[in-house]
CSV table of C-alpha atoms and ligand atoms in Angstrom, one decimal:
chain,number,residue,atom,x,y,z
A,26,MET,CA,99.1,89.1,86.3
A,27,ASN,CA,99.0,88.5,82.6
A,28,PHE,CA,102.1,87.4,80.8
A,29,VAL,CA,102.4,89.6,77.8
A,30,PHE,CA,102.7,87.5,74.6
A,31,GLU,CA,105.3,88.6,72.1
A,32,PRO,CA,105.3,85.9,69.4
A,33,ASN,CA,108.6,84.6,68.0
A,34,PRO,CA,108.9,86.3,64.6
A,35,SER,CA,110.9,83.4,63.1
A,36,PRO,CA,109.7,80.1,64.8
A,37,VAL,CA,111.3,76.8,63.7
A,38,PRO,CA,109.4,75.6,60.6
A,39,ALA,CA,107.1,72.6,61.2
A,40,SER,CA,109.1,70.2,59.1
A,41,GLU,CA,112.3,71.0,61.0
A,42,ARG,CA,110.5,70.8,64.3
A,43,GLY,CA,109.2,67.3,63.3
A,44,ALA,CA,112.8,66.2,62.6
A,45,ARG,CA,113.9,67.4,66.0
A,46,LEU,CA,111.0,65.7,67.8
A,47,ALA,CA,111.7,62.2,66.3
A,48,ASP,CA,114.3,61.4,68.9
A,49,PRO,CA,114.8,64.4,71.2
A,50,GLY,CA,116.5,62.5,74.1
A,51,PHE,CA,116.7,64.8,77.2
A,52,GLY,CA,117.5,68.5,77.5
A,53,ARG,CA,118.8,69.4,74.1
A,54,VAL,CA,115.7,70.4,72.0
A,55,PHE,CA,114.2,73.7,73.0
A,56,THR,CA,110.9,75.3,71.9
A,57,ASP,CA,110.4,78.7,70.2
A,58,HIS,CA,109.5,80.6,73.3
A,59,MET,CA,110.3,81.2,77.0
A,60,ALA,CA,108.8,83.0,79.9
A,61,THR,CA,110.4,85.7,81.9
A,62,LEU,CA,109.5,87.7,85.0
A,63,ARG,CA,111.5,90.2,87.1
A,64,TRP,CA,111.6,90.9,90.8
A,65,SER,CA,113.0,94.0,92.5
A,66,GLU,CA,112.7,95.3,96.0
A,67,ASP,CA,110.7,98.4,94.9
A,68,LYS,CA,108.5,96.8,92.2
A,69,GLY,CA,108.1,93.2,93.4
A,70,TRP,CA,107.2,90.7,90.6
A,71,HIS,CA,106.8,92.6,87.3
A,72,GLU,CA,107.3,92.5,83.5
A,73,GLY,CA,105.9,89.0,82.9
A,74,ARG,CA,106.4,88.1,79.2
A,75,ILE,CA,106.2,85.1,76.9
A,76,HIS,CA,108.7,85.8,74.1
A,77,ALA,CA,111.1,84.3,71.6
A,78,ARG,CA,113.8,82.1,73.3
A,79,ALA,CA,117.0,84.0,73.0
A,80,PRO,CA,120.4,84.4,74.6
A,81,LEU,CA,120.6,86.6,77.7
A,82,THR,CA,122.6,89.7,78.0
A,83,MET,CA,124.0,89.9,81.5
A,84,ASP,CA,126.4,92.1,83.3
A,85,PRO,CA,129.4,89.9,84.3
A,86,ALA,CA,129.1,91.2,87.9
A,87,SER,CA,125.6,89.7,88.2
A,88,SER,CA,125.7,88.1,91.6
A,89,VAL,CA,124.4,84.6,90.4
A,90,LEU,CA,127.7,84.3,88.4
A,91,HIS,CA,129.7,84.6,91.5
A,92,TYR,CA,127.8,83.3,94.5
A,93,ALA,CA,125.4,80.9,92.8
A,94,GLN,CA,122.2,82.3,94.2
A,95,GLU,CA,120.0,80.2,91.9
A,96,ILE,CA,117.1,77.7,92.2
A,97,PHE,CA,115.2,75.7,89.7
A,98,GLU,CA,112.4,73.2,89.1
A,99,GLY,CA,111.6,70.4,86.7
A,100,LEU,CA,108.1,69.3,85.7
A,101,LYS,CA,106.4,67.9,82.6
A,102,ALA,CA,103.5,68.6,80.3
A,103,TYR,CA,102.0,65.6,78.6
A,104,ARG,CA,99.7,65.1,75.7
A,105,LEU,CA,96.9,62.9,76.9
A,106,ASP,CA,95.3,60.1,74.9
A,107,ASN,CA,92.3,62.3,74.3
A,108,GLY,CA,94.5,64.9,72.6
A,109,SER,CA,94.4,67.5,75.4
A,110,THR,CA,97.5,68.7,77.3
A,111,ALA,CA,98.0,68.5,81.1
A,112,LEU,CA,100.7,69.3,83.7
A,113,PHE,CA,101.5,66.9,86.5
A,114,ARG,CA,101.2,68.3,90.0
A,115,PRO,CA,102.5,71.9,89.1
A,116,GLU,CA,101.3,73.2,92.5
A,117,ALA,CA,103.7,70.8,94.2
A,118,ASN,CA,106.6,72.2,92.1
A,119,ALA,CA,105.4,75.7,93.0
A,120,ALA,CA,105.5,74.9,96.7
A,121,ARG,CA,109.0,73.4,96.4
A,122,PHE,CA,110.2,76.4,94.4
A,123,GLN,CA,109.1,78.6,97.3
A,124,SER,CA,110.8,76.4,99.9
A,125,SER,CA,114.0,76.5,97.8
A,126,ALA,CA,113.7,80.3,97.6
A,127,ARG,CA,113.5,80.6,101.4
A,128,ARG,CA,116.6,78.5,101.8
A,129,LEU,CA,118.6,80.5,99.3
A,130,ALA,CA,117.3,83.9,100.8
A,131,MET,CA,115.4,84.7,97.5
A,132,PRO,CA,111.9,86.1,97.0
A,133,GLU,CA,109.1,83.5,96.9
A,134,LEU,CA,107.2,83.4,93.7
A,135,PRO,CA,103.5,83.2,94.4
A,136,ALA,CA,102.2,79.7,93.3
A,137,GLU,CA,99.6,81.3,91.0
A,138,LEU,CA,102.3,83.1,89.0
A,139,PHE,CA,104.5,80.0,88.9
A,140,VAL,CA,101.6,77.9,87.4
A,141,GLU,CA,100.4,80.8,85.2
A,142,SER,CA,103.9,81.2,83.6
A,143,ILE,CA,104.1,77.5,82.8
A,144,GLU,CA,100.6,77.2,81.5
A,145,ALA,CA,101.1,80.3,79.2
A,146,LEU,CA,104.4,78.8,77.8
A,147,VAL,CA,102.9,75.3,77.3
A,148,ARG,CA,99.8,76.8,75.6
A,149,THR,CA,102.2,78.7,73.2
A,150,ASP,CA,104.5,75.8,72.4
A,151,ARG,CA,102.4,72.7,72.9
A,152,ASP,CA,103.2,71.6,69.3
A,153,TRP,CA,106.6,70.7,70.7
A,154,ILE,CA,105.4,67.8,72.7
A,155,PRO,CA,106.8,64.8,70.9
A,156,GLU,CA,104.3,62.2,69.7
A,157,ILE,CA,106.6,59.3,70.6
A,158,GLU,CA,106.2,56.8,73.4
A,159,GLY,CA,107.2,58.4,76.7
A,160,GLY,CA,107.3,61.9,75.0
A,161,SER,CA,106.7,65.0,77.0
A,162,LEU,CA,107.5,68.7,77.3
A,163,TYR,CA,110.0,69.2,80.2
A,164,LEU,CA,109.6,72.6,81.8
A,165,ARG,CA,112.5,74.2,83.6
A,166,PRO,CA,111.5,77.2,85.7
A,167,PHE,CA,114.5,78.9,87.4
A,168,LEU,CA,115.3,82.0,89.3
A,169,ILE,CA,118.7,83.8,89.3
A,170,ALA,CA,120.1,86.7,91.3
A,171,SER,CA,120.6,89.4,88.7
A,172,GLU,CA,121.8,92.3,90.8
A,173,VAL,CA,125.1,93.8,89.6
A,174,PHE,CA,127.1,93.7,92.9
A,175,LEU,CA,130.0,91.8,94.2
A,176,GLY,CA,129.2,92.1,97.9
A,177,VAL,CA,128.1,88.8,99.6
A,178,LYS,CA,124.4,89.3,100.5
A,179,PRO,CA,121.0,88.3,99.1
A,180,ALA,CA,120.5,90.1,95.8
A,181,ALA,CA,118.1,93.0,95.5
A,182,GLU,CA,117.0,92.0,91.9
A,183,TYR,CA,116.1,88.6,90.4
A,184,LEU,CA,115.2,87.2,87.0
A,185,TYR,CA,112.8,84.3,86.7
A,186,MET,CA,112.6,82.3,83.5
A,187,VAL,CA,110.9,79.2,82.2
A,188,LEU,CA,112.4,77.1,79.4
A,189,ALA,CA,110.5,74.3,77.6
A,190,SER,CA,112.3,71.3,76.2
A,191,SER,CA,111.0,68.4,74.2
A,192,ALA,CA,111.9,65.2,75.9
A,193,GLY,CA,112.0,61.5,75.2
A,194,SER,CA,113.8,59.1,77.5
A,195,TYR,CA,116.3,60.5,80.0
A,196,TRP,CA,118.5,57.5,79.2
A,197,LYS,CA,120.6,57.2,76.1
A,198,GLY,CA,119.3,54.2,74.2
A,199,GLY,CA,116.0,54.2,76.3
A,200,ALA,CA,115.1,52.9,79.7
A,201,ARG,CA,116.9,49.8,81.1
A,202,ALA,CA,118.1,48.6,84.5
A,203,ILE,CA,120.9,50.9,85.6
A,204,SER,CA,124.1,50.3,87.5
A,205,LEU,CA,125.0,52.5,90.5
A,206,TRP,CA,128.3,53.4,92.1
A,207,VAL,CA,128.1,54.1,95.8
A,208,SER,CA,130.3,57.1,96.6
A,209,HIS,CA,132.3,56.7,99.8
A,210,ASP,CA,134.5,59.7,98.9
A,211,TYR,CA,132.0,62.5,98.2
A,212,THR,CA,128.8,63.5,99.9
A,213,ARG,CA,126.0,65.6,98.4
A,214,ALA,CA,124.4,67.3,101.4
A,215,ALA,CA,125.0,67.8,105.1
A,216,PRO,CA,122.6,68.5,107.9
A,217,GLY,CA,121.8,72.2,107.9
A,218,GLY,CA,122.9,72.5,104.2
A,219,THR,CA,120.9,72.8,101.1
A,220,GLY,CA,120.1,69.2,100.3
A,221,ALA,CA,116.4,69.7,100.4
A,222,ALA,CA,116.5,72.7,98.2
A,223,LYS,CA,116.6,72.5,94.4
A,224,CYS,CA,119.6,74.8,93.8
A,225,GLY,CA,122.2,74.6,91.1
A,226,GLY,CA,125.0,74.4,93.6
A,227,ASN,CA,123.9,70.9,94.8
A,228,TYR,CA,124.3,69.7,91.2
A,229,ALA,CA,127.7,71.4,90.8
A,230,THR,CA,129.1,69.5,93.8
A,231,SER,CA,127.6,66.2,92.7
A,232,LEU,CA,129.3,66.2,89.3
A,233,ILE,CA,132.7,64.9,90.4
A,234,ALA,CA,131.0,61.9,92.0
A,235,GLN,CA,128.9,61.3,89.0
A,236,GLN,CA,132.0,61.6,86.8
A,237,ASP,CA,133.7,59.0,89.0
A,238,ALA,CA,130.7,56.6,88.6
A,239,ILE,CA,130.8,57.0,84.8
A,240,ARG,CA,134.6,56.4,84.7
A,241,ARG,CA,134.1,53.2,86.6
A,242,GLY,CA,131.5,52.0,84.1
A,243,HIS,CA,128.3,52.8,86.0
A,244,ASP,CA,125.3,54.9,85.1
A,245,GLN,CA,124.7,57.0,88.2
A,246,VAL,CA,126.2,57.7,91.6
A,247,VAL,CA,124.3,57.1,94.9
A,248,PHE,CA,125.2,59.2,97.8
A,249,LEU,CA,125.5,58.3,101.5
A,250,ASP,CA,124.8,60.6,104.4
A,251,ALA,CA,127.6,63.1,105.3
A,252,THR,CA,127.8,62.3,109.0
A,253,GLU,CA,128.1,58.5,109.2
A,254,ARG,CA,128.7,57.6,105.5
A,255,ARG,CA,126.4,54.8,106.1
A,256,TRP,CA,122.8,55.7,105.2
A,257,ILE,CA,121.6,55.7,101.6
A,258,GLU,CA,120.3,59.1,100.6
A,259,GLU,CA,119.6,59.5,96.9
A,260,LEU,CA,121.2,59.8,93.4
A,261,GLY,CA,122.4,63.0,91.9
A,262,GLY,CA,119.0,63.7,90.3
A,263,MET,CA,116.6,61.0,91.6
A,264,ASN,CA,115.2,59.5,94.8
A,265,ILE,CA,115.5,55.8,95.6
A,266,PHE,CA,113.1,53.1,96.6
A,267,PHE,CA,113.7,49.5,97.9
A,268,VAL,CA,111.2,46.6,97.5
A,269,PHE,CA,111.2,43.7,100.0
A,270,ASP,CA,110.1,40.1,99.7
A,271,ASP,CA,107.2,40.7,102.1
A,272,GLY,CA,105.8,43.2,99.5
A,273,GLY,CA,106.7,46.3,101.5
A,274,ILE,CA,108.5,49.3,100.0
A,275,GLN,CA,110.9,51.6,101.7
A,276,THR,CA,112.5,55.0,100.9
A,277,PRO,CA,114.8,57.3,102.9
A,278,PRO,CA,112.9,59.8,105.1
A,279,LEU,CA,112.9,63.6,104.4
A,280,THR,CA,115.4,64.6,107.0
A,281,GLY,CA,116.5,67.8,105.2
A,282,THR,CA,119.4,66.3,103.3
A,283,ILE,CA,117.5,64.8,100.3
A,284,LEU,CA,115.3,66.5,97.8
A,285,PRO,CA,111.6,65.9,98.6
A,286,GLY,CA,110.7,64.4,95.2
A,287,ILE,CA,107.3,64.8,93.8
A,288,THR,CA,107.6,61.5,92.0
A,289,ARG,CA,108.7,60.0,95.4
A,290,ASP,CA,105.6,61.5,97.0
A,291,SER,CA,103.3,60.2,94.2
A,292,ILE,CA,104.7,56.7,94.5
A,293,LEU,CA,104.2,56.7,98.3
A,294,ARG,CA,100.6,57.7,97.8
A,295,LEU,CA,100.0,55.1,95.1
A,296,ALA,CA,101.6,52.4,97.3
A,297,ARG,CA,99.4,53.4,100.3
A,298,ASP,CA,96.3,53.4,98.0
A,299,GLN,CA,97.3,49.9,96.9
A,300,GLY,CA,97.5,48.8,100.6
A,301,LEU,CA,101.3,48.1,100.5
A,302,THR,CA,103.4,48.5,103.6
A,303,VAL,CA,105.3,51.7,103.2
A,304,ARG,CA,108.3,52.7,105.3
A,305,GLU,CA,110.1,56.1,105.2
A,306,GLU,CA,113.1,54.9,107.1
A,307,LEU,CA,116.9,55.0,107.0
A,308,TYR,CA,118.5,52.1,105.2
A,309,SER,CA,122.2,51.4,105.4
A,310,ILE,CA,124.5,50.4,102.6
A,311,ASP,CA,125.5,47.3,104.6
A,312,ASP,CA,121.9,46.2,104.9
A,313,TRP,CA,121.2,46.9,101.2
A,314,ARG,CA,124.0,44.6,100.3
A,315,ALA,CA,123.2,41.9,102.9
A,316,ASP,CA,119.5,42.0,102.0
A,317,ALA,CA,120.2,41.8,98.2
A,318,GLU,CA,122.4,38.8,98.8
A,319,SER,CA,119.9,37.0,101.1
A,320,GLY,CA,117.0,37.7,98.9
A,321,ARG,CA,115.1,39.7,101.4
A,322,LEU,CA,115.5,42.7,99.1
A,323,ILE,CA,114.1,41.9,95.7
A,324,GLU,CA,114.0,45.2,93.8
A,325,SER,CA,115.3,48.8,93.9
A,326,PHE,CA,114.4,51.7,91.7
A,327,ALA,CA,115.2,55.4,91.2
A,328,CYS,CA,112.5,57.9,90.5
A,329,GLY,CA,112.2,61.5,89.4
A,330,THR,CA,110.5,63.8,86.8
A,331,ALA,CA,113.2,63.3,84.2
A,332,ALA,CA,114.0,59.6,85.0
A,333,VAL,CA,110.3,58.6,85.8
A,334,VAL,CA,110.8,55.2,87.4
A,335,THR,CA,114.1,53.5,86.5
A,336,PRO,CA,115.0,50.0,87.7
A,337,ILE,CA,118.4,49.5,89.5
A,338,GLY,CA,120.1,46.3,88.4
A,339,LYS,CA,123.6,46.5,89.9
A,340,VAL,CA,125.3,48.3,92.7
A,341,ALA,CA,129.1,48.6,93.4
A,342,GLY,CA,131.4,50.3,95.9
A,343,PRO,CA,135.1,50.3,96.5
A,344,ASP,CA,135.3,46.7,97.6
A,345,TYR,CA,132.0,45.2,96.9
A,346,ASP,CA,129.4,44.7,94.2
A,347,PHE,CA,126.0,43.1,94.2
A,348,THR,CA,123.0,42.4,91.9
A,349,ILE,CA,119.4,43.4,92.7
A,350,GLY,CA,117.1,40.5,92.1
A,351,SER,CA,117.8,39.1,88.6
A,352,GLY,CA,119.5,42.4,87.6
A,353,ALA,CA,116.5,43.3,85.3
A,354,THR,CA,113.3,45.2,85.9
A,355,GLY,CA,111.2,43.8,88.8
A,356,GLN,CA,107.5,43.4,88.9
A,357,THR,CA,106.8,46.1,91.5
A,358,THR,CA,109.0,48.6,89.7
A,359,ALA,CA,107.2,47.8,86.4
A,360,ARG,CA,103.8,48.2,88.2
A,361,PHE,CA,104.7,51.7,89.6
A,362,LEU,CA,106.0,52.8,86.2
A,363,GLU,CA,102.8,51.7,84.6
A,364,SER,CA,100.4,53.1,87.2
A,365,LEU,CA,102.2,56.5,87.4
A,366,THR,CA,102.5,56.9,83.6
A,367,ALA,CA,98.9,55.8,83.1
A,368,ILE,CA,97.7,58.7,85.3
A,369,GLN,CA,100.1,61.1,83.6
A,370,ARG,CA,98.7,60.1,80.2
A,371,GLY,CA,95.1,60.3,81.3
A,372,ARG,CA,94.7,56.5,80.8
A,373,ALA,CA,93.7,55.7,84.4
A,374,PRO,CA,91.5,57.5,87.0
A,375,ASP,CA,93.3,60.4,88.7
A,376,PRO,CA,91.9,60.1,92.3
A,377,HIS,CA,94.2,62.7,93.8
A,378,ASP,CA,93.6,65.3,91.0
A,379,TRP,CA,97.3,65.3,90.0
A,380,LEU,CA,96.6,66.3,86.4
A,381,LYS,CA,96.1,70.0,85.7
A,382,PRO,CA,94.6,70.5,82.2
A,383,VAL,CA,96.2,73.3,80.1
A,384,ALA,CA,93.3,75.0,78.3
B,13,LIG,N1,116.5,64.2,93.9
B,13,LIG,C1,117.2,65.1,93.1
B,13,LIG,C2,118.5,65.4,93.6
B,13,LIG,C3,116.6,65.6,92.0
B,13,LIG,O1,117.3,66.5,91.2
B,13,LIG,C4,115.3,65.2,91.6
B,13,LIG,C5,114.7,65.7,90.3
B,13,LIG,O2,114.0,66.6,90.3
B,13,LIG,C6,114.6,64.3,92.4
B,13,LIG,C7,115.3,63.8,93.5
B,13,LIG,C8,113.3,63.8,92.0
B,13,LIG,O3,112.3,64.9,92.2
B,13,LIG,P1,111.0,65.0,91.4
B,13,LIG,O4,110.4,63.6,91.5
B,13,LIG,O5,110.2,66.1,92.0
B,13,LIG,O6,111.4,65.3,90.0
B,14,LIG,C1,114.3,66.4,87.2
B,14,LIG,O1,114.0,65.2,87.2
B,14,LIG,O2,113.5,67.3,87.0
B,14,LIG,C2,115.6,66.8,87.6
B,14,LIG,O3,115.8,67.9,87.9
B,14,LIG,C3,116.7,65.8,87.5
B,14,LIG,C4,117.9,66.3,86.7
B,14,LIG,C5,117.6,66.5,85.2
B,14,LIG,C6,118.5,67.5,87.3
């Protein structure tokens, strides 16, 4: 399918765009265009368009507004050092979007259409990639139930959209070692639930825990498993890794309650390529604390598309707190950040063909 191109008749002037790109932060600066595509039971996927970004007109009875049948993705386009533009592992996001759709009883968007919609939008708005250190174009594909009906059932009509947002650092004031609050009150996902799907509802339920973490002076919340409240799962929008004094790294396994992060998967592959010992095993909050205190655990970091690789400096819970290593960025964390971003910027060989050039 071709996405019909309808240029924005009044794009943001170049000088104003330049001003917005100087320090875009995350998630506030949007480009001139967006992609849309519709699905209905009788027509399947149809009406693909790249057009001016504009507010939606929606019937207030659209089912997504009531029952939250919604999924999304997050991936980035980078300007490479040679001036070209590339996406990082978009097929992996396409596959996860399909698996999220299955879990939410929504139609699966064919991977080619997912990638095509994103390529067409990036091609149109590539001038919105900021030329600053760490700058990228964050792509936000999402699918909503648009049927006008208040009955509780999978909708018969859906609207797929892609937004593009100029991004600098996810963290206000730039990257630094973050402080985590371990939530013993709230959980994010339970066995049989939607933890492995990227659906808006997961984030809605995480907000109170994140708010609690911020109120207590921390940057992010870390969730424990819902059954035993013992095993470390992930943050609200990032996976987590642990680095030990024997050089091995560990991350929680994909048991269905955490998001299978594409950054997580990339780091596991890079670590295996480097010959590191890699464990995808459960790790308890008690062990994390004891190992940090004994020195067996030397680093921890969070990772995700938005957050890239972010060191964890401090951890606290209701009646404990501990520091990871020196409390600053560790060597292994810095090395993963460097090797991942070098591939994403075309500065290092790409042995797994992760970069997809946008012509
Ligand atoms: N975990 C959650 C809950 C997330 O929202 C994200 C972000 O997408 C991740 C992990 C990391 O996933 P990825 O590396 O694919 O961005
Ligand atoms: C991402 O890293 O793409 C995320 O989705 C995390 C957060 C912004 C929701």
